[in-house]
Short mmCIF file of C-alpha atoms in Angstrom, two decimals:
data_model
loop_
_atom_site.label_atom_id
_atom_site.label_comp_id
_atom_site.label_asym_id
_atom_site.label_seq_id
_atom_site.Cartn_x
_atom_site.Cartn_y
_atom_site.Cartn_z
CA UNK A 1 2.62 -13.31 17.18
CA UNK A 2 4.30 -10.74 14.97
CA UNK A 3 2.51 -7.46 14.27
CA UNK A 4 3.37 -4.49 12.11
CA UNK A 5 6.20 -2.38 13.46
CA UNK A 6 5.33 1.23 14.23
CA UNK A 7 7.07 3.63 11.85
CA UNK A 8 7.17 7.38 12.39
CA UNK A 9 7.83 10.19 9.95
CA UNK A 10 7.81 13.94 10.47
CA UNK A 11 4.00 14.09 10.25
CA UNK A 12 2.75 10.52 10.24
CA UNK A 13 2.68 7.32 12.20
CA UNK A 14 2.33 3.96 10.47
CA UNK A 15 0.85 1.59 13.03
CA UNK A 16 -0.71 -1.86 13.14
CA UNK A 17 -4.37 -1.91 12.19
CA UNK A 18 -7.01 -2.15 14.91
CA UNK A 19 -10.53 -3.47 14.45
CA UNK A 20 -12.00 0.05 14.46
CA UNK A 21 -10.06 0.82 11.24
CA UNK A 22 -12.37 -1.50 9.33
CA UNK A 23 -15.17 1.10 9.34
CA UNK A 24 -12.98 3.61 7.47
CA UNK A 25 -11.96 0.93 4.96
CA UNK A 26 -15.61 -0.01 4.46
CA UNK A 27 -16.46 3.64 3.69
CA UNK A 28 -13.48 3.88 1.33
CA UNK A 29 -14.47 0.80 -0.66
CA UNK A 30 -18.08 2.02 -0.88
CA UNK A 31 -16.89 5.30 -2.46
CA UNK A 32 -15.70 6.26 -5.93
CA UNK A 33 -12.17 6.49 -4.47
CA UNK A 34 -11.91 2.70 -4.86
CA UNK A 35 -12.86 2.72 -8.55
CA UNK A 36 -9.50 1.28 -9.64
CA UNK A 37 -9.23 -1.31 -6.89
CA UNK A 38 -10.86 -4.69 -6.48
CA UNK A 39 -13.78 -3.78 -4.30
CA UNK A 40 -15.04 -6.30 -1.78
CA UNK A 41 -18.63 -7.07 -2.69
CA UNK A 42 -19.74 -7.86 0.86
CA UNK A 43 -18.71 -7.04 4.43
CA UNK A 44 -17.53 -10.65 4.67
CA UNK A 45 -15.12 -10.14 1.75
CA UNK A 46 -13.94 -6.86 3.32
CA UNK A 47 -13.33 -8.70 6.59
CA UNK A 48 -11.29 -11.42 4.87
CA UNK A 49 -9.18 -8.82 3.04
CA UNK A 50 -8.64 -6.77 6.18
CA UNK A 51 -7.80 -9.85 8.26
CA UNK A 52 -5.37 -11.15 5.63
CA UNK A 53 -3.45 -7.86 5.60
CA UNK A 54 -3.24 -7.87 9.39
CA UNK A 55 -2.44 -11.61 9.59
CA UNK A 56 0.21 -11.38 6.87
CA UNK A 57 2.56 -9.87 9.43
CA UNK A 58 2.54 -13.07 11.44
CA UNK A 59 2.57 -15.39 8.43
CA UNK A 60 4.90 -13.56 6.04
CA UNK A 61 6.68 -10.79 7.93
CA UNK A 62 4.95 -7.98 6.03
CA UNK A 63 1.46 -6.58 5.61
CA UNK A 64 -0.56 -3.40 5.99
CA UNK A 65 -0.15 -0.37 8.21
CA UNK A 66 -2.78 2.18 9.15
CA UNK A 67 -1.58 5.68 8.30
CA UNK A 68 -2.35 8.20 11.04
CA UNK A 69 -1.31 11.76 11.65
CA UNK A 70 0.83 12.30 14.73
CA UNK A 71 -2.35 13.31 16.62
CA UNK A 72 -3.97 9.97 15.76
CA UNK A 73 -6.32 10.83 12.88
CA UNK A 74 -6.66 7.85 10.51
CA UNK A 75 -5.93 9.03 6.95
CA UNK A 76 -5.29 5.85 4.95
CA UNK A 77 -3.32 2.65 4.55
CA UNK A 78 0.02 1.63 3.10
CA UNK A 79 1.04 -1.99 2.70
CA UNK A 80 3.67 -4.37 1.50
CA UNK A 81 1.81 -7.54 0.60
CA UNK A 82 2.11 -10.62 -1.54
CA UNK A 83 -1.10 -12.62 -1.71
CA UNK A 84 -0.79 -15.94 -3.55
CA UNK A 85 -1.76 -14.49 -6.94
CA UNK A 86 0.97 -11.78 -6.84
CA UNK A 87 4.32 -12.81 -8.40
CA UNK A 88 6.21 -10.20 -6.32
CA UNK A 89 5.79 -8.21 -3.14
CA UNK A 90 3.73 -5.11 -3.78
CA UNK A 91 3.82 -1.67 -2.21
CA UNK A 92 0.26 -0.34 -2.23
CA UNK A 93 -1.49 2.67 -0.74
CA UNK A 94 -4.84 4.34 -0.30
CA UNK A 95 -6.01 7.58 1.28
CA UNK A 96 -9.39 8.30 2.77
CA UNK A 97 -11.61 11.18 1.62
CA UNK A 98 -10.33 14.63 2.56
CA UNK A 99 -6.66 13.70 2.91
CA UNK A 100 -5.42 14.20 -0.66
CA UNK A 101 -2.92 16.87 -1.65
CA UNK A 102 -1.06 16.90 1.67
CA UNK A 103 1.77 14.54 0.73
CA UNK A 104 0.59 11.84 3.14
CA UNK A 105 0.66 9.02 0.58
CA UNK A 106 4.20 9.93 -0.53
CA UNK A 107 5.47 10.23 3.04
CA UNK A 108 3.89 6.93 4.12
CA UNK A 109 5.02 5.06 1.00
CA UNK A 110 8.60 6.32 1.46
CA UNK A 111 8.59 5.04 5.04
CA UNK A 112 7.26 1.65 3.90
CA UNK A 113 9.86 1.49 1.09
CA UNK A 114 12.70 2.26 3.51
CA UNK A 115 11.39 -0.42 5.87
CA UNK A 116 11.17 -2.92 2.98
CA UNK A 117 14.72 -2.32 1.83
CA UNK A 118 16.01 -2.49 5.40
CA UNK A 119 14.09 -5.77 5.84
CA UNK A 120 16.11 -7.14 2.93
CA UNK A 121 13.49 -7.36 0.20
CA UNK A 122 15.23 -7.68 -3.17
CA UNK A 123 12.32 -6.26 -5.18
CA UNK A 124 9.16 -4.24 -4.64
CA UNK A 125 6.59 -3.33 -7.27
CA UNK A 126 3.29 -1.50 -7.41
CA UNK A 127 0.48 -3.05 -9.47
CA UNK A 128 -1.60 -0.15 -10.80
CA UNK A 129 -4.61 0.05 -13.09
CA UNK A 130 -3.40 2.01 -16.16
CA UNK A 131 -6.18 4.63 -15.83
CA UNK A 132 -5.33 5.38 -12.19
CA UNK A 133 -3.41 8.57 -12.94
CA UNK A 134 -3.00 9.57 -9.29
CA UNK A 135 -1.35 6.29 -8.33
CA UNK A 136 0.83 6.34 -11.44
CA UNK A 137 1.96 9.87 -10.49
CA UNK A 138 2.78 8.74 -6.96
CA UNK A 139 4.74 5.73 -8.24
CA UNK A 140 6.76 8.12 -10.41
CA UNK A 141 7.35 10.49 -7.46
CA UNK A 142 8.68 7.49 -5.54
CA UNK A 143 11.15 6.82 -8.37
CA UNK A 144 9.41 3.72 -9.71
CA UNK A 145 9.71 2.89 -13.40
CA UNK A 146 7.26 1.09 -15.63
CA UNK A 147 8.35 -2.52 -16.11
CA UNK A 148 6.44 -3.92 -19.11
CA UNK A 149 8.29 -7.25 -18.90
CA UNK A 150 7.33 -8.00 -15.29
CA UNK A 151 4.90 -10.80 -14.53
CA UNK A 152 1.36 -9.65 -13.77
CA UNK A 153 -0.86 -10.88 -10.96
CA UNK A 154 -2.64 -14.09 -11.84
CA UNK A 155 -5.75 -13.33 -13.88
CA UNK A 156 -4.69 -9.79 -14.84
CA UNK A 157 -3.82 -8.61 -18.34
CA UNK A 158 -1.95 -5.47 -19.43
CA UNK A 159 -5.28 -3.68 -19.85
CA UNK A 160 -5.95 -4.31 -16.12
CA UNK A 161 -2.57 -3.80 -14.50
CA UNK A 162 0.74 -2.05 -15.13
CA UNK A 163 3.79 -2.92 -13.05
CA UNK A 164 5.82 -0.07 -11.56
CA UNK A 165 9.18 -1.24 -10.19
CA UNK A 166 10.78 0.49 -7.21
CA UNK A 167 14.57 0.73 -7.17
CA UNK A 168 16.32 -0.30 -3.97
CA UNK A 169 17.19 2.61 -1.72
CA UNK A 170 20.85 3.29 -1.24
CA UNK A 171 20.81 5.36 1.94
CA UNK A 172 17.31 5.21 3.40
CA UNK A 173 16.64 8.90 2.86
CA UNK A 174 13.75 10.44 0.93
CA UNK A 175 16.31 12.10 -1.34
CA UNK A 176 17.17 8.64 -2.68
CA UNK A 177 13.72 8.65 -4.33
CA UNK A 178 13.68 12.23 -5.63
#
């Protein structure tokens, strides 16, 4: 069975999810922080989403990581996923309450991007709700550009989703995205 590789940055550790992480995801999806994301309507739907992101590693060679600080505090999730309704692999992220403004999302997303390019992925996009200004700002910080001609996830229209395309890294360093 293949699981998520552990990635380390100066301040963070991206690790495979464990069952205890589901409680933090449940709290996230119950909060206003998930306003721009498809919220699971039941714990069963949350379970299926969580399990698919963990199981994607074994089935597809990519999936979700838990973002923790080096001392082990769980602060969010970053993922490279491609469920059946996504035309391309997506880099996505979320942070839990109280962890904004510290650069964690940028640091974790850069680590995931570097891993994706090193894994040989030809393209990576981020599907973002147009009104989600914080995620749009992060996509821009990562060097992504709006791609109005890209295919949208099945069932989404341009009022629901905007595609931000990430350019392949040339040297694996954060400076490549500045």
